[in-house]
C-alpha cells in the first residue's frame, strides 16, 4: 500500500511539473511572438505549425528554445523546488479548510487547496493570454461565419481566354523579403526623413510603379497574404492562403503544400512552354514552398542545398537563413547566363532574405551608418538590388525580358516603425521594368497583392479576356479592382470568414468548377 501511495505521489508531482511547464511555455512563447512578430491572424501561426518548420533560421530556432523552453523549464524547477522545501519544513504541520454545503461538511487540506488553485489559475491564465493575443478566439468565431464573397468574385483562371504575343517574353520575378515603399523618404511617398531605398526609389520612378498615391507607393496586403508562403500564393494565384483540416480524417491538410484547386501563373507558363526556376537563399522546403512550386509549374529549384552542390558555398557554410543575398545574386547571374542560352522562354523567380525580421542581415560590405540595424539592412539590400538590376540590363537577354520586383508582405519587424506617422498607410513595394505594355492608370489606385497575378501576365504582353484572374485585376488596364469596388477593409473582413468554396475547390480539387 505504501509503495502504491508513493507511486501516486510521484505521478502527481510529474503532472504538476508538466502543467506548470506547459503553461509557462504558452505564456512565454505568446509574449515572444508579440514582441518579435507583427501579425493579425491565427492562420499564419497555424499554417506554419502544420507545415515544415525544420528549415527555419538556426538563430531563430535557438532563440525560441532558449527563451520559450529553457527559461520556463528553469522557472518550473525553481517553483517545484520551493514547494518541496516548503512541504519538508512544515511537514509536521497540518492545516485544513472546512467547507459546509447544506448539511454536509468537507475537510480539505489547506496546502492541496493552494496548490490546485495555483495550477488552475496558471493554466487558465496561460490559455486566455494565448487565445486573446494570438487571435485564436477570432479564428474560432470567423470559422462559424460563412461567406460567399470569394466564390462570387473569384474568376477561374482556367476558364479565361489568354492571347499571347507572337514572341513570348522572359520573366524575372523577384520577391523582396519585407520590402515596403514605406522605407522611402516622405518626399518620395515613404514615411521617413531618410530614404533607405534610394536605388529602389529611382527604379520605381524610372519604370512603372503602381501606387496608392501619386508618388512611389505600394500595395495593400490582403488577409491571409501576410507571410512569405501566403504572399507567394497571393502573387502567383490571386488567392489567400488558408489552413484546411481534412474532414475525411483527423490529420491536418497542409494547404500551402499543393493547393490542388489552384491554377497559378506557374501552371499557365508551364503549359505555354516556359522553363521555370525558383532560387532562394534558404531551404525551399520551409513553409511548404517546395511542394507549391513543384506542383504548380514544375520549377527547377535552386536553394541552400543546391548552392552547396554547385560550389556556391561550402558544405558547412550557414548564415542567417542559409546564405546571404550577395551570394544569391552571384548565383543567379551564373544561372541566368546559362538559362538564357536556350531559345525557349524562361521564368526565373527569386526570393531575397537579408531584410527578414527581426534585425535583417548585414554582410561586411554593408555600410553601418544608421543606429537602426534593420533599416541598415534595408538600405544595403536596396543598393545590392540596384546593382543586380544594372547587371541584368547589360545582358543580351534583357531586351526580351520583363523584370518585376515586389515586396512579398509588410515587415514583421516590431521597432523600426515606432516613430513614423501613425496615420501613414504602409504598402509593399513594386516596380515593373521593361514591361511589354504601358499604362496611365498606375497612380492613385487601391489594390492588393492579389492583383499582381493578372498584372504580371499583362506585363509579358498577354491579353486577358475580362482583365481578371483569381481575385486579381490587371492593373495595366483601367478596370476597377475589387479593392476599389468594395474597399480593402470589407474584403479583408469577408476573407476572414469561412468559405466552403475555398475548402472544397481551392484547398482541394473539386469535380466541377462554378459557372461564370
Short mmCIF file of C-alpha atoms in Angstrom, two decimals, residues 113-431:
data_model
loop_
_atom_site.label_atom_id
_atom_site.label_comp_id
_atom_site.label_asym_id
_atom_site.label_seq_id
_atom_site.Cartn_x
_atom_site.Cartn_y
_atom_site.Cartn_z
CA UNK A 113 -6.19 23.69 -1.99
CA UNK A 114 -3.49 26.33 -2.52
CA UNK A 115 -1.58 24.07 -4.92
CA UNK A 116 -4.60 23.22 -7.06
CA UNK A 117 -5.83 26.82 -7.10
CA UNK A 118 -2.37 27.91 -8.26
CA UNK A 119 -2.32 25.27 -11.02
CA UNK A 120 -5.85 26.11 -12.14
CA UNK A 121 -5.12 29.85 -12.18
CA UNK A 122 -1.85 29.41 -14.10
CA UNK A 123 -3.36 27.12 -16.72
CA UNK A 124 -6.46 29.34 -17.09
CA UNK A 125 -4.39 32.50 -17.43
CA UNK A 126 -1.99 30.97 -19.99
CA UNK A 127 -4.90 29.72 -22.09
CA UNK A 128 -6.70 33.07 -22.02
CA UNK A 129 -3.47 35.01 -22.67
CA UNK A 130 -2.68 32.95 -25.77
CA UNK A 131 -6.22 32.82 -27.13
CA UNK A 132 -6.80 36.57 -26.82
CA UNK A 133 -3.38 37.75 -28.07
CA UNK A 134 -2.86 35.25 -30.89
CA UNK A 135 -6.30 35.83 -32.43
CA UNK A 136 -7.41 32.28 -31.62
CA UNK A 137 -10.81 33.49 -30.41
CA UNK A 138 -11.30 35.45 -33.66
CA UNK A 139 -10.21 32.41 -35.66
CA UNK A 140 -12.82 30.22 -33.98
CA UNK A 141 -15.51 32.89 -34.31
CA UNK A 142 -14.99 33.52 -38.02
CA UNK A 143 -14.93 29.80 -38.78
CA UNK A 144 -18.58 29.76 -37.79
CA UNK A 145 -19.48 32.64 -40.12
CA UNK A 146 -19.89 31.59 -43.74
CA UNK A 147 -19.32 33.96 -46.65
CA UNK A 148 -19.77 33.51 -50.41
CA UNK A 149 -17.66 36.58 -51.23
CA UNK A 150 -14.77 34.55 -52.58
CA UNK A 151 -16.95 32.26 -54.68
CA UNK A 152 -18.85 35.19 -56.18
CA UNK A 153 -15.76 37.26 -57.01
CA UNK A 154 -13.16 34.59 -57.82
CA UNK A 155 -12.51 34.30 -61.56
CA UNK A 156 -11.43 30.79 -62.56
CA UNK A 157 -8.11 31.30 -64.43
CA UNK A 158 -8.55 28.07 -66.40
CA UNK A 159 -11.74 29.45 -67.93
CA UNK A 160 -10.26 32.78 -69.06
CA UNK A 161 -9.10 33.27 -72.64
CA UNK A 162 -5.47 34.42 -72.82
CA UNK A 163 -3.98 35.80 -76.03
CA UNK A 164 -0.21 35.52 -76.19
CA UNK A 165 2.16 37.70 -78.24
CA UNK A 166 3.96 36.14 -81.22
CA UNK A 167 7.24 36.20 -79.31
CA UNK A 168 6.98 35.20 -75.67
CA UNK A 169 8.92 37.34 -73.22
CA UNK A 170 11.13 36.04 -70.41
CA UNK A 171 10.16 36.83 -66.84
CA UNK A 172 12.41 37.60 -63.87
CA UNK A 173 10.20 37.90 -60.78
CA UNK A 174 11.92 38.85 -57.54
CA UNK A 175 10.11 38.58 -54.20
CA UNK A 176 11.79 41.13 -51.94
CA UNK A 177 11.56 39.99 -48.33
CA UNK A 178 9.51 42.51 -46.29
CA UNK A 179 10.26 45.33 -48.74
CA UNK A 180 7.93 48.30 -48.32
CA UNK A 181 7.62 51.62 -50.10
CA UNK A 182 7.38 52.87 -46.50
CA UNK A 183 11.20 52.93 -46.32
CA UNK A 184 11.44 55.82 -48.78
CA UNK A 185 11.54 59.41 -47.56
CA UNK A 186 8.36 61.47 -47.31
CA UNK A 187 9.27 63.45 -50.42
CA UNK A 188 9.02 60.25 -52.47
CA UNK A 189 5.95 58.81 -50.76
CA UNK A 190 7.61 57.00 -47.86
CA UNK A 191 7.39 57.57 -44.10
CA UNK A 192 10.93 58.55 -43.09
CA UNK A 193 13.15 61.63 -43.15
CA UNK A 194 15.86 59.48 -44.76
CA UNK A 195 15.36 57.47 -47.94
CA UNK A 196 16.53 53.96 -47.04
CA UNK A 197 15.71 52.61 -50.52
CA UNK A 198 17.27 55.17 -52.85
CA UNK A 199 18.05 52.67 -55.61
CA UNK A 200 14.60 51.07 -55.49
CA UNK A 201 13.01 54.51 -55.43
CA UNK A 202 14.83 55.51 -58.62
CA UNK A 203 13.82 52.25 -60.29
CA UNK A 204 10.18 52.89 -59.36
CA UNK A 205 10.32 56.45 -60.71
CA UNK A 206 12.05 55.45 -63.94
CA UNK A 207 9.77 52.48 -64.68
CA UNK A 208 6.19 51.50 -63.83
CA UNK A 209 5.23 51.64 -60.17
CA UNK A 210 1.67 51.04 -59.03
CA UNK A 211 0.82 53.27 -56.12
CA UNK A 212 -1.99 54.31 -53.81
CA UNK A 213 -0.79 57.92 -54.21
CA UNK A 214 0.86 59.93 -56.96
CA UNK A 215 4.36 59.16 -55.65
CA UNK A 216 6.22 55.89 -55.06
CA UNK A 217 3.69 53.73 -53.25
CA UNK A 218 2.71 50.13 -52.80
CA UNK A 219 0.01 47.53 -52.46
CA UNK A 220 -2.25 46.60 -49.60
CA UNK A 221 -1.58 43.11 -48.27
CA UNK A 222 -4.83 41.18 -48.28
CA UNK A 223 -5.98 38.93 -45.45
CA UNK A 224 -4.02 35.66 -45.28
CA UNK A 225 -1.34 37.01 -47.61
CA UNK A 226 0.87 38.48 -44.89
CA UNK A 227 3.72 35.95 -44.61
CA UNK A 228 6.10 34.68 -47.28
CA UNK A 229 4.36 31.45 -48.33
CA UNK A 230 0.96 33.16 -48.28
CA UNK A 231 2.41 36.10 -50.23
CA UNK A 232 3.78 33.77 -52.89
CA UNK A 233 0.35 32.20 -53.30
CA UNK A 234 -1.32 35.63 -53.41
CA UNK A 235 1.09 36.97 -56.06
CA UNK A 236 1.08 33.88 -58.26
CA UNK A 237 -2.52 32.66 -57.86
CA UNK A 238 -4.55 35.71 -56.76
CA UNK A 239 -5.91 33.88 -53.73
CA UNK A 240 -5.38 33.96 -49.94
CA UNK A 241 -3.77 31.02 -48.16
CA UNK A 242 -5.82 29.25 -45.53
CA UNK A 243 -5.01 26.17 -43.48
CA UNK A 244 -7.58 23.49 -44.17
CA UNK A 245 -8.30 20.48 -41.98
CA UNK A 246 -9.11 17.35 -43.89
CA UNK A 247 -12.63 16.35 -42.97
CA UNK A 248 -12.04 12.76 -44.12
CA UNK A 249 -9.64 12.01 -41.26
CA UNK A 250 -8.11 13.68 -38.23
CA UNK A 251 -4.85 14.61 -39.95
CA UNK A 252 -4.09 18.16 -40.97
CA UNK A 253 -4.19 19.06 -44.65
CA UNK A 254 -1.27 21.34 -45.42
CA UNK A 255 -2.92 23.85 -47.74
CA UNK A 256 0.29 25.53 -48.85
CA UNK A 257 2.00 22.36 -49.95
CA UNK A 258 -0.17 21.67 -53.00
CA UNK A 259 -3.38 23.74 -53.26
CA UNK A 260 -4.67 21.32 -55.92
CA UNK A 261 -7.60 23.57 -56.85
CA UNK A 262 -5.33 26.48 -57.76
CA UNK A 263 -4.34 27.35 -61.32
CA UNK A 264 -1.37 29.66 -60.88
CA UNK A 265 0.90 31.64 -63.13
CA UNK A 266 3.33 28.73 -62.86
CA UNK A 267 0.69 26.40 -64.32
CA UNK A 268 -0.06 28.87 -67.13
CA UNK A 269 3.58 29.44 -68.08
CA UNK A 270 4.34 25.72 -67.89
CA UNK A 271 1.58 24.99 -70.41
CA UNK A 272 2.97 27.72 -72.65
CA UNK A 273 6.38 26.04 -72.81
CA UNK A 274 8.26 28.18 -70.28
CA UNK A 275 11.22 26.72 -68.42
CA UNK A 276 10.73 27.72 -64.79
CA UNK A 277 13.18 28.21 -61.94
CA UNK A 278 13.00 29.36 -58.35
CA UNK A 279 16.03 30.47 -56.36
CA UNK A 280 16.12 31.20 -52.62
CA UNK A 281 18.91 31.59 -50.06
CA UNK A 282 17.33 29.14 -47.62
CA UNK A 283 15.83 25.64 -47.69
CA UNK A 284 12.88 25.90 -50.09
CA UNK A 285 11.07 23.21 -48.11
CA UNK A 286 10.28 25.67 -45.31
CA UNK A 287 6.60 26.58 -45.11
CA UNK A 288 5.55 24.27 -47.96
CA UNK A 289 7.25 26.36 -50.66
CA UNK A 290 8.96 23.47 -52.43
CA UNK A 291 5.74 21.47 -52.85
CA UNK A 292 3.82 24.50 -54.05
CA UNK A 293 6.27 25.39 -56.82
CA UNK A 294 6.84 21.77 -57.77
CA UNK A 295 3.10 21.13 -58.05
CA UNK A 296 2.34 24.36 -59.89
CA UNK A 297 4.77 24.73 -62.75
CA UNK A 298 7.38 22.05 -62.06
CA UNK A 299 10.03 24.64 -61.20
CA UNK A 300 13.70 23.74 -61.11
CA UNK A 301 14.87 24.53 -57.59
CA UNK A 302 17.94 26.45 -56.50
CA UNK A 303 18.21 26.75 -52.73
CA UNK A 304 20.65 26.35 -49.84
CA UNK A 305 21.39 22.72 -50.69
CA UNK A 306 21.86 23.20 -54.43
CA UNK A 307 24.19 26.12 -53.61
CA UNK A 308 26.38 23.63 -51.73
CA UNK A 309 26.16 21.11 -54.59
CA UNK A 310 27.08 23.78 -57.16
CA UNK A 311 30.03 25.07 -55.10
CA UNK A 312 28.50 28.47 -54.36
CA UNK A 313 29.02 27.91 -50.64
CA UNK A 314 30.98 25.37 -48.58
CA UNK A 315 29.18 22.42 -47.04
CA UNK A 316 29.45 23.84 -43.52
CA UNK A 317 28.54 27.41 -44.51
CA UNK A 318 25.40 28.77 -42.82
CA UNK A 319 24.43 32.35 -42.02
CA UNK A 320 21.02 33.75 -41.11
CA UNK A 321 18.56 31.51 -43.04
CA UNK A 322 21.19 29.79 -45.17
CA UNK A 323 23.30 32.12 -47.26
CA UNK A 324 23.13 35.86 -47.83
CA UNK A 325 21.78 37.84 -50.79
CA UNK A 326 25.24 38.84 -52.01
CA UNK A 327 25.93 35.19 -52.85
CA UNK A 328 22.33 34.74 -54.06
CA UNK A 329 22.80 37.40 -56.74
CA UNK A 330 26.13 35.90 -57.83
CA UNK A 331 24.45 32.50 -58.06
CA UNK A 332 21.58 34.00 -60.07
CA UNK A 333 23.97 35.66 -62.51
CA UNK A 334 25.69 32.34 -63.26
CA UNK A 335 22.42 30.51 -63.81
CA UNK A 336 20.77 33.26 -65.84
CA UNK A 337 23.70 33.29 -68.28
CA UNK A 338 23.26 29.54 -68.84
CA UNK A 339 19.46 29.60 -68.90
CA UNK A 340 19.34 32.44 -71.43
CA UNK A 341 21.31 30.40 -73.99
CA UNK A 342 18.17 28.39 -74.81
CA UNK A 343 15.61 29.62 -77.36
CA UNK A 344 12.72 28.71 -75.02
CA UNK A 345 11.28 31.46 -72.81
CA UNK A 346 12.05 31.27 -69.09
CA UNK A 347 10.53 32.34 -65.78
CA UNK A 348 13.24 32.93 -63.18
CA UNK A 349 11.71 33.59 -59.75
CA UNK A 350 13.78 34.67 -56.75
CA UNK A 351 13.31 35.45 -53.06
CA UNK A 352 15.72 37.65 -51.12
CA UNK A 353 16.29 37.14 -47.38
CA UNK A 354 18.62 39.79 -45.92
CA UNK A 355 15.69 42.02 -44.92
CA UNK A 356 13.92 39.37 -42.85
CA UNK A 357 12.86 40.35 -39.34
CA UNK A 358 13.82 40.92 -36.58
CA UNK A 359 17.07 42.74 -37.45
CA UNK A 360 17.87 41.70 -41.01
CA UNK A 361 21.31 40.52 -42.11
CA UNK A 362 24.23 42.81 -42.84
CA UNK A 363 27.30 41.38 -44.53
CA UNK A 364 30.74 43.02 -44.42
CA UNK A 365 30.00 45.16 -47.49
CA UNK A 366 27.05 46.94 -45.84
CA UNK A 367 27.65 50.49 -44.66
CA UNK A 368 26.91 50.64 -40.93
CA UNK A 369 25.78 54.28 -40.91
CA UNK A 370 22.42 54.04 -39.12
CA UNK A 371 21.61 53.31 -35.50
CA UNK A 372 18.75 51.02 -36.53
CA UNK A 373 20.23 47.65 -37.67
CA UNK A 374 17.11 46.66 -39.56
CA UNK A 375 16.93 49.87 -41.59
CA UNK A 376 20.65 49.47 -42.26
CA UNK A 377 19.88 46.05 -43.77
CA UNK A 378 17.08 47.62 -45.85
CA UNK A 379 19.45 50.29 -47.17
CA UNK A 380 22.11 47.71 -48.04
CA UNK A 381 19.57 45.46 -49.76
CA UNK A 382 18.37 48.35 -51.94
CA UNK A 383 21.93 49.05 -53.04
CA UNK A 384 22.58 45.39 -53.94
CA UNK A 385 19.29 45.14 -55.83
CA UNK A 386 20.18 48.27 -57.79
CA UNK A 387 23.49 46.68 -58.80
CA UNK A 388 21.79 43.42 -59.75
CA UNK A 389 19.23 45.15 -61.97
CA UNK A 390 22.02 47.14 -63.62
CA UNK A 391 23.75 43.85 -64.43
CA UNK A 392 20.54 42.38 -65.89
CA UNK A 393 20.09 45.41 -68.16
CA UNK A 394 23.52 44.81 -69.67
CA UNK A 395 22.75 41.21 -70.68
CA UNK A 396 21.69 40.16 -74.17
CA UNK A 397 18.51 38.52 -72.86
CA UNK A 398 17.25 41.76 -71.27
CA UNK A 399 15.69 43.14 -74.45
CA UNK A 400 13.01 40.44 -74.37
CA UNK A 401 12.74 40.13 -70.57
CA UNK A 402 10.32 41.73 -68.13
CA UNK A 403 11.72 42.23 -64.63
CA UNK A 404 9.34 42.58 -61.68
CA UNK A 405 10.42 43.47 -58.14
CA UNK A 406 7.79 43.22 -55.42
CA UNK A 407 7.81 43.19 -51.65
CA UNK A 408 6.29 39.90 -50.53
CA UNK A 409 4.46 41.33 -47.49
CA UNK A 410 4.75 44.05 -44.86
CA UNK A 411 7.67 43.72 -42.49
CA UNK A 412 7.16 41.87 -39.20
CA UNK A 413 9.88 43.95 -37.54
CA UNK A 414 8.41 45.48 -34.39
CA UNK A 415 10.60 48.51 -33.63
CA UNK A 416 11.62 50.25 -36.86
CA UNK A 417 8.17 51.79 -37.42
CA UNK A 418 7.66 53.25 -33.94
CA UNK A 419 8.44 56.84 -34.96
CA UNK A 420 6.63 57.11 -38.28
CA UNK A 421 3.35 58.99 -38.66
CA UNK A 422 0.66 56.72 -37.16
CA UNK A 423 -1.71 57.79 -39.96
CA UNK A 424 0.69 56.62 -42.67
CA UNK A 425 -0.63 53.64 -44.63
CA UNK A 426 2.15 51.14 -45.21
CA UNK A 427 2.30 49.28 -48.53
CA UNK A 428 4.59 46.74 -50.17
CA UNK A 429 6.98 47.94 -52.86
CA UNK A 430 6.61 47.17 -56.57
CA UNK A 431 8.22 48.06 -59.87
#
